[in-house]
Amino acid sequence: MEDGAKSGFVEDFAAALDWWRDAGVDCDFAEEPNRWLAPNEAEAKQAERRAVVAEAPPPPPKPTIDRSSLPQDLAAFRQWWLDDPLLDDGRLSGRVPPRGDQGADIMVIVPEPERDDGEQLLSGPQGKLLEAMLAAMGIGLENIYLASVLPRHTPMADWAELADKGFGAVLLNHVRLAAPKRVIALGSNILPLLGNDPAHSPAVLREINHEGLTIPLLAGKSLSALLERPRWKAGLWQGWLDWTQI
């Protein structure tokens, strides 16, 4: 009789626990929570696995461009621009070379090639706009050196990451080797690579100073922005007039 009563009590208690478990209640709460029910076997094993799994190691640092390895003459630089894997994370296709001669009157720097560029930099609408601008300024194409910061068309480029990678050193080295009399930089992302504090107005940086060279600089909106908002051309034109009177 006593054993039967105990058996019935155990069954009733187990049934009550199952009822609370099915209801989603397995803890009571005071100032500190306490489990009413021991974790099942699957939960216990999962907790053990979480305890022994170490934190994932941080990702390795991304490779940067070694300034000391940059080419020291323009012909070598132009070939390096097309061939060096580190310049574009190993991608070689779609790269477009700069064009023009060393010692040009004007070096025009743009952020990147146009989407459909092949052998020639700025072979599309942006190039046509640039030609029209230069004609209005009285500058022939034979008197400019045209270069891009990036070797290929790169939508949504991470410019802060590119700066950390060393593209500022690459660009300044390119300017030094091209040795133009003046530089026009068309694109706000270019200026920090030339030494301008992003918090400052583009007008603050009116010249490039690099390794003993001082080259006058005119900064303006990118050609893609000028195509989208033609009224901005007036600002660039006024900047050109002011610049050429210095």
XYZ file of C-alpha atoms in Angstrom, residues 14-226:
213
model
C 6.448 13.910 -12.970
C 3.181 14.763 -14.701
C 3.167 18.186 -13.027
C 6.726 18.857 -14.157
C 5.835 17.779 -17.703
C 2.876 20.191 -17.635
C 5.070 23.117 -16.594
C 7.696 22.133 -19.147
C 5.091 22.034 -21.930
C 3.896 25.454 -20.778
C 7.408 26.821 -21.296
C 8.095 27.380 -17.599
C 11.277 25.781 -16.346
C 12.623 28.451 -13.949
C 11.460 30.312 -10.907
C 12.647 33.868 -10.372
C 13.759 35.648 -7.270
C 16.612 38.089 -7.224
C 18.536 35.481 -9.197
C 16.889 33.051 -11.645
C 16.987 29.351 -10.708
C 16.260 26.469 -13.003
C 13.512 24.162 -11.796
C 14.394 21.491 -14.281
C 17.767 20.110 -15.163
C 18.765 20.790 -18.785
C 18.083 17.923 -21.120
C 20.967 16.006 -22.648
C 21.020 17.997 -25.913
C 21.114 21.335 -24.047
C 23.905 20.124 -21.806
C 26.035 18.995 -24.755
C 25.454 22.277 -26.584
C 26.520 24.246 -23.497
C 29.659 22.128 -23.238
C 30.503 22.786 -26.888
C 30.054 26.540 -26.401
C 32.376 26.427 -23.417
C 35.214 24.701 -25.261
C 34.988 26.532 -28.609
C 37.672 29.250 -28.665
C 37.049 32.669 -30.126
C 37.822 32.926 -33.825
C 41.191 34.573 -34.463
C 41.080 38.063 -35.978
C 41.415 38.194 -39.766
C 44.938 38.738 -41.044
C 45.793 42.337 -41.960
C 45.206 43.239 -45.585
C 48.384 43.640 -47.632
C 49.557 47.176 -48.272
C 51.599 48.636 -51.095
C 55.263 48.977 -50.171
C 56.364 52.498 -51.059
C 59.941 51.389 -51.523
C 58.842 48.983 -54.267
C 57.181 51.656 -56.428
C 58.776 52.140 -59.872
C 61.126 55.085 -60.198
C 60.641 55.962 -63.856
C 57.429 56.639 -65.780
C 57.736 53.833 -68.331
C 58.241 51.255 -65.574
C 55.366 52.738 -63.583
C 52.954 52.451 -66.510
C 53.844 48.791 -66.945
C 53.594 48.167 -63.192
C 50.162 49.829 -63.301
C 48.946 47.075 -65.630
C 50.804 44.102 -64.143
C 51.183 44.398 -60.379
C 48.697 42.054 -58.619
C 48.783 43.858 -55.258
C 47.487 47.055 -56.829
C 44.008 45.560 -57.272
C 43.881 42.444 -55.069
C 45.153 40.235 -57.866
C 42.731 41.390 -60.568
C 44.482 42.305 -63.813
C 41.643 42.430 -66.336
C 39.948 45.732 -67.065
C 42.947 47.890 -66.184
C 43.377 51.019 -68.273
C 46.736 52.800 -68.666
C 47.251 56.548 -68.300
C 47.878 58.544 -71.462
C 50.030 61.513 -72.341
C 53.650 62.554 -72.130
C 55.916 63.331 -69.224
C 56.242 67.045 -68.469
C 52.794 67.960 -69.826
C 51.314 71.387 -69.159
C 48.413 69.834 -67.213
C 47.998 66.488 -65.478
C 44.299 65.650 -65.136
C 43.511 63.103 -62.420
C 40.142 61.314 -62.269
C 39.011 58.701 -59.731
C 38.669 55.738 -62.100
C 38.264 54.708 -65.741
C 34.818 54.750 -67.291
C 32.802 51.539 -67.296
C 33.368 50.764 -70.981
C 36.985 51.898 -71.239
C 39.285 49.498 -73.032
C 42.655 50.585 -74.349
C 42.018 54.296 -73.773
C 41.236 56.081 -70.520
C 37.972 58.084 -70.575
C 36.733 56.881 -73.942
C 33.060 57.549 -73.154
C 30.815 60.449 -72.052
C 33.213 61.635 -69.355
C 36.026 61.832 -71.879
C 33.888 63.879 -74.261
C 33.019 66.274 -71.435
C 36.689 66.619 -70.519
C 37.618 67.359 -74.139
C 34.960 70.090 -74.286
C 36.204 71.593 -71.020
C 39.816 71.590 -72.168
C 38.842 73.182 -75.479
C 37.062 75.972 -73.582
C 40.203 76.415 -71.479
C 42.355 76.592 -74.590
C 44.214 73.359 -73.819
C 44.871 70.734 -76.486
C 44.744 67.031 -75.676
C 48.387 66.759 -76.701
C 49.252 69.060 -73.794
C 47.740 66.968 -71.003
C 48.688 63.836 -69.112
C 45.527 61.933 -68.127
C 45.587 59.495 -65.212
C 43.177 57.730 -62.872
C 43.606 56.892 -59.195
C 42.291 53.346 -59.711
C 43.497 51.040 -62.471
C 40.019 49.861 -63.490
C 36.385 50.890 -63.185
C 35.455 50.131 -59.555
C 31.881 51.014 -58.528
C 31.401 51.797 -54.818
C 35.121 51.764 -54.077
C 36.078 52.003 -50.387
C 38.262 55.102 -50.516
C 39.247 54.992 -46.852
C 40.472 51.432 -47.308
C 42.327 52.423 -50.475
C 44.084 55.194 -48.560
C 45.103 52.718 -45.855
C 46.376 50.370 -48.538
C 48.777 53.015 -49.823
C 47.076 54.547 -52.853
C 48.097 58.013 -51.691
C 51.754 57.054 -52.075
C 51.014 55.507 -55.472
C 49.269 58.655 -56.709
C 51.944 61.030 -55.437
C 54.623 58.868 -57.008
C 52.702 58.954 -60.293
C 52.512 62.765 -60.154
C 56.231 62.975 -59.415
C 57.128 60.740 -62.351
C 54.735 62.461 -64.778
C 56.230 65.831 -63.706
C 53.432 68.093 -65.003
C 53.494 71.859 -64.698
C 50.027 71.879 -63.088
C 47.488 69.339 -61.812
C 43.693 69.303 -62.066
C 42.076 66.749 -59.722
C 38.445 66.006 -60.604
C 36.798 64.180 -57.715
C 36.542 64.811 -53.969
C 37.938 61.354 -53.137
C 41.245 62.295 -54.745
C 42.184 65.157 -52.434
C 42.847 63.146 -49.238
C 45.276 61.010 -51.250
C 47.145 64.190 -52.177
C 47.405 65.349 -48.573
C 44.230 67.385 -48.051
C 42.430 66.988 -44.716
C 38.862 65.810 -45.557
C 37.533 68.250 -42.941
C 38.898 71.177 -44.939
C 37.534 72.814 -48.049
C 39.200 71.752 -51.324
C 40.352 75.357 -51.644
C 42.721 74.791 -48.717
C 44.918 72.537 -50.857
C 46.111 74.721 -53.738
C 49.346 72.910 -54.479
C 50.973 69.513 -54.173
C 54.151 69.288 -52.116
C 56.001 66.009 -52.483
C 59.683 65.161 -52.213
C 60.802 68.710 -52.867
C 58.357 69.328 -55.725
C 55.656 71.995 -55.539
C 52.967 71.766 -58.232
C 49.914 74.079 -58.469
C 46.619 72.212 -58.015
C 43.022 72.903 -59.044
C 40.345 70.678 -57.460
C 36.850 70.190 -58.841
C 33.855 67.871 -58.916
C 34.206 64.553 -60.689
C 33.280 64.325 -64.356
C 30.438 61.938 -63.504
C 29.038 64.516 -61.057
C 29.354 67.291 -63.655
